[in-house]
Coordinates of C-alpha atoms and ligand atoms in Angstrom, one line a residue:
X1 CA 49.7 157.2 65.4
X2 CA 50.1 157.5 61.3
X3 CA 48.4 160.5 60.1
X4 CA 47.6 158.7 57.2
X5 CA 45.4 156.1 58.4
X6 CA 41.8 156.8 57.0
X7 CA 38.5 156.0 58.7
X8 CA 35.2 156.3 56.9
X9 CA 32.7 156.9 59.0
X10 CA 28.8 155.6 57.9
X11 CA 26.5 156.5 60.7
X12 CA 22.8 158.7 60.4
X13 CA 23.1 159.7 63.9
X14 CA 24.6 163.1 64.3
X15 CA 25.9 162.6 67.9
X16 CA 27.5 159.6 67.1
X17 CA 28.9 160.6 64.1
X18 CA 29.9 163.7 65.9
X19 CA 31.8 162.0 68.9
X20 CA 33.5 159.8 66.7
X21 CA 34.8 161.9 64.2
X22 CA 35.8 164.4 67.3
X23 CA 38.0 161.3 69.1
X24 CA 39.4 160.0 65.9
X25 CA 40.8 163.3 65.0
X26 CA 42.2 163.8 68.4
X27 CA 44.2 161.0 67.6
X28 CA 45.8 161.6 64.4
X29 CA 43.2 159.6 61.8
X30 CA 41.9 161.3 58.6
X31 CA 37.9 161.0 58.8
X32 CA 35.5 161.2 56.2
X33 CA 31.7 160.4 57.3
X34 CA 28.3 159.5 55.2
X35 CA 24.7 160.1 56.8
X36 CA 23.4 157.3 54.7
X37 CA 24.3 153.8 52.7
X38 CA 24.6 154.9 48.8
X39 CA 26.9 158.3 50.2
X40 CA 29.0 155.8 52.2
X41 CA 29.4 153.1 49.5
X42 CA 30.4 156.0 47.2
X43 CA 32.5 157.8 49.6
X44 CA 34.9 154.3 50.5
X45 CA 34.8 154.0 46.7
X46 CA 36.2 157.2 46.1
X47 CA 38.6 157.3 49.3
X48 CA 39.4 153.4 49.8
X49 CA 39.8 154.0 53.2
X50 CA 42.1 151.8 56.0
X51 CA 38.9 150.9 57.8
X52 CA 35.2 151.4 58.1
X53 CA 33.0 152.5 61.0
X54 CA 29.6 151.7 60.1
X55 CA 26.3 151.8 61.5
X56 CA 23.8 148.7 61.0
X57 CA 20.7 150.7 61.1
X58 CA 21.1 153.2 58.4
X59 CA 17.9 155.3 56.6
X60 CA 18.1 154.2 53.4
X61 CA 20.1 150.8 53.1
X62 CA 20.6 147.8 55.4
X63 CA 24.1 147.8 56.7
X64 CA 24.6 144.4 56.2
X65 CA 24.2 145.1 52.1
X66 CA 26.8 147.4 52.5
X67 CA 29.2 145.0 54.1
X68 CA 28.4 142.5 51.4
X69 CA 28.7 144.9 48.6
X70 CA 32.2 146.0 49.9
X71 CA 33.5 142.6 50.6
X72 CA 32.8 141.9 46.4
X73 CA 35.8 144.2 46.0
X74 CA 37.5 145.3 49.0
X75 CA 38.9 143.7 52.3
X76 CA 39.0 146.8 54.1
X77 CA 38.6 145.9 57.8
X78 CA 35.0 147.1 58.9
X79 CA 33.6 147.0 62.4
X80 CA 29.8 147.6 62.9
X81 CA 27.7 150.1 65.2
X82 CA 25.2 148.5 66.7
X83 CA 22.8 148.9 69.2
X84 CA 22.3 146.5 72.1
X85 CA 19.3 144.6 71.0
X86 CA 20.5 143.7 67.3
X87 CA 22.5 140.4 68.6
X88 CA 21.2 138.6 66.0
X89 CA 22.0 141.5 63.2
X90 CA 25.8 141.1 64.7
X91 CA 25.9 137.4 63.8
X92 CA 24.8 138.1 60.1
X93 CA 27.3 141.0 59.9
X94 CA 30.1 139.3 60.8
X95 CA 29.7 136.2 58.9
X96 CA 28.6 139.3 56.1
X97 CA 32.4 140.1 56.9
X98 CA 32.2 142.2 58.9
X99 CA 35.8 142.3 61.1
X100 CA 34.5 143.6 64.7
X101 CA 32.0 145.2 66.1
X102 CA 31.1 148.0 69.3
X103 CA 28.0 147.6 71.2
X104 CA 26.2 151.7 71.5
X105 CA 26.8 153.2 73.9
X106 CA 30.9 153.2 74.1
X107 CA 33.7 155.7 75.0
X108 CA 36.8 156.5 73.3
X109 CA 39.3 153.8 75.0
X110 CA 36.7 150.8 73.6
X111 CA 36.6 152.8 69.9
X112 CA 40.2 153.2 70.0
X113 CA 41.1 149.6 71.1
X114 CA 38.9 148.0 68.4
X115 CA 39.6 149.5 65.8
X116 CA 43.9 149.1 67.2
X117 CA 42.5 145.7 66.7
X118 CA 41.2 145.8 63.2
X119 CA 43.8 147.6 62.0
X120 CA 46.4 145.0 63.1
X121 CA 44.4 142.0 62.0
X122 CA 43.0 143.3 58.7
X123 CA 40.2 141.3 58.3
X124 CA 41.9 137.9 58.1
X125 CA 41.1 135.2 61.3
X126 CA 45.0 134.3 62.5
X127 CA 44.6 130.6 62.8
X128 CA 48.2 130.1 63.8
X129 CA 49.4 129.1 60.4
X130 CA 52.5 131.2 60.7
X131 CA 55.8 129.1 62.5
X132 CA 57.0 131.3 64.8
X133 CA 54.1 133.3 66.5
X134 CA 55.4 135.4 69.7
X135 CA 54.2 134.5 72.9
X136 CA 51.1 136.2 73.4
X137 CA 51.4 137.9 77.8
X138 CA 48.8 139.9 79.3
X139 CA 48.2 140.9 82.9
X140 CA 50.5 137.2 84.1
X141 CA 49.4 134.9 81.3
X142 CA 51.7 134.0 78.8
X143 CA 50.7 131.5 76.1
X144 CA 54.1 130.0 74.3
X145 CA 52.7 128.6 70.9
X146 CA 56.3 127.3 69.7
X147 CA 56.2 125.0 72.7
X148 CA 52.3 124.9 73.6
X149 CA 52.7 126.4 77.2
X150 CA 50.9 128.0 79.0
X151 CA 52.0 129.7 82.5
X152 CA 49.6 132.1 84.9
X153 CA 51.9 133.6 87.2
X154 CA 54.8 131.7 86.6
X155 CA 52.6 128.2 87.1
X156 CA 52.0 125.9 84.2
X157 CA 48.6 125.0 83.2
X158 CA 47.6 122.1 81.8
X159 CA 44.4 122.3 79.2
X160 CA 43.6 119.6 76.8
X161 CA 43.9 119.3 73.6
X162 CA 40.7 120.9 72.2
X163 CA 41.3 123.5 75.3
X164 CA 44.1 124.5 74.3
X165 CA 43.1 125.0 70.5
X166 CA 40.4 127.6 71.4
X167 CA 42.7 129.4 73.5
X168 CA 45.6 129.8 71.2
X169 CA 43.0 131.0 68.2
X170 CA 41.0 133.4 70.9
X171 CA 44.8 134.6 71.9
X172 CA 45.9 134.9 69.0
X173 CA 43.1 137.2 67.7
X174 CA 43.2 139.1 71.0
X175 CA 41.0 141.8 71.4
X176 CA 39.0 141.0 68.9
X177 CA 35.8 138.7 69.2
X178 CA 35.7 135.4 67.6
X179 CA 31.9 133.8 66.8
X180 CA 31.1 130.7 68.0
X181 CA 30.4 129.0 64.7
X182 CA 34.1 130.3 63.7
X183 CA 35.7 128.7 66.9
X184 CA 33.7 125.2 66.1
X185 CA 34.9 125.1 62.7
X186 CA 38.3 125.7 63.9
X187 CA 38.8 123.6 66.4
X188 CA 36.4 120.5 65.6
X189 CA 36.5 121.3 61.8
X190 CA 34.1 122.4 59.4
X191 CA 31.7 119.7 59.3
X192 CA 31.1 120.1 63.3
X193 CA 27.9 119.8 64.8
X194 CA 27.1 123.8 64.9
X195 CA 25.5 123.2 68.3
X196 CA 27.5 125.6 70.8
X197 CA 26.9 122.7 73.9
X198 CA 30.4 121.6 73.2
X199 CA 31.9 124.6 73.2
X200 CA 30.5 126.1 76.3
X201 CA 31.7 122.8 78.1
X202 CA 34.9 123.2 77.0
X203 CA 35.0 127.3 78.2
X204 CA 34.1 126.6 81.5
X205 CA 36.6 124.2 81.7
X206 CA 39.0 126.2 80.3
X207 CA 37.6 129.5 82.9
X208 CA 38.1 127.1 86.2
X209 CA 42.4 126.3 85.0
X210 CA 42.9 130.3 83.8
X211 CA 40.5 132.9 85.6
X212 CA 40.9 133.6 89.1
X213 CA 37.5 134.1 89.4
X214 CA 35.4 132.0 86.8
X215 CA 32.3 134.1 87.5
X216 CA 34.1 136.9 86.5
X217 CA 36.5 136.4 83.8
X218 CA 39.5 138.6 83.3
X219 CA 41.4 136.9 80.1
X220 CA 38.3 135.3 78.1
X221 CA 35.3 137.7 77.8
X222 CA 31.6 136.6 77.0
X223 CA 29.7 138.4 73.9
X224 CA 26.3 136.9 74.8
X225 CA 24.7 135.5 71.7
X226 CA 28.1 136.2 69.2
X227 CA 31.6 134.2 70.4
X228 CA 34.5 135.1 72.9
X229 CA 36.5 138.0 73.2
X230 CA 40.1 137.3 74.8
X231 CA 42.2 140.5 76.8
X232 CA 44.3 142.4 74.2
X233 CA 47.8 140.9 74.2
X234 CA 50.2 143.3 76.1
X235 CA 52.5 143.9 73.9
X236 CA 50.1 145.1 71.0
X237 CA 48.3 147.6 73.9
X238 CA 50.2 151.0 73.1
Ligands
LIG1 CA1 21.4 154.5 62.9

């Protein structure tokens, strides 16, 4: 891990805060922390940090200012605290710019793989503008984007075209959860009906050719009420 990589962390709750900082140090990061909104807008000022931790539900500012004021100047990847019932305040947040975000209460493999994630994507969506993308492979799925194949186990699947579109953009943000407005403007454009009927069609679809058991998916994970979630790509797991 480089030593040099710099978290801020923005969070009021002293556990948290506490548990976070604790893990992150274990693993080589530098962390600086802020109880409130105006000391964590003036600490990533001062530090310009790699990446942001911060809390939604802060004492003195709303965290979704915050993201907004940072993203006038800075496109430091940020991934948002929240608790379980602020689904809609993760919506806002992300379309706020916010990169990521971890659901309270989490332990340090989840922490540590999203912000892997962050880190590695900045705070860019990968649309698969680049020519030669590497196969993404995890746990017997390989997705060849050079050819547009797709193999579980060794067996081609077939998808269709729209299928395959939200698979290669999910795989090729692995690990990282894509909304559902950002998949629909992707695949079907920006002017797309923003009605999520379409998608959700499409995903089961998709679940019955790739998951073993749909019910329970293993490559394409459900955030209920945000987007889709796809198993981090071997290669990038360290
Ligand atoms: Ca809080």
């Amino acid at each position: 891990m480089n030593a040099k990589t710099h978290i801020v962390i923005i969070e009021d709750e002293k556990n948290i805060c506490n548990f976070m900082a604790t893990t992150l140090t274990a693993q080589g990061y530098k962390i600086s922390t802020a109880p409130n909104g105006k000391g964590g807008l003036s600490l990533v000022t001062s530090v310009c940090p790699d990446l942001i931790l911060l809390d939604l539900g802060l004492p003195d500012m709303d965290g979704i200012d915050i993201i907004r004021e940072i993203r006038t100047w800075a496109s430091i990847p940020i991934i948002v605290i929240s608790a379980r019932t602020q689904e809609q305040e993760k919506v806002v947040a992300q379309d706020s710019g916010a990169d990521d975000y971890i659901t309270k209460p989490f332990g340090p493999p989840e922490l540590m793989a999203r912000i892997r994630t962050a880190l590695r994507h900045g705070n860019r969506l990968n649309t698969g503008s680049l020519l030669a993308l590497r196969p993404y492979q995890a746990d017997g799925l390989v997705i060849d984007f050079e050819k547009h194949l797709i193999t579980l186990d060794g067996a081609d699947i077939h998808l269709t075209q729209v299928e395959y579109k939200i698979v290669s953009l999910l795989a090729q943000n692995s690990g990282r959860v894509i909304t559902y407005d950002s998949i629909i403007s992707n695949v079907w454009g920006p002017y797309a009906d923003d009605n999520n009927r379409i998608l959700r069609v499409n995903m089961a679809n998709i679940r019955r050719k790739l998951e073993k058991n749909p019910g329970e998916p293993h490559y394409i994970f459900t955030e209920i009420g945000i987007g889709y979630r796809m198993l981090e790509d071997t290669l990038e797991r360290t």
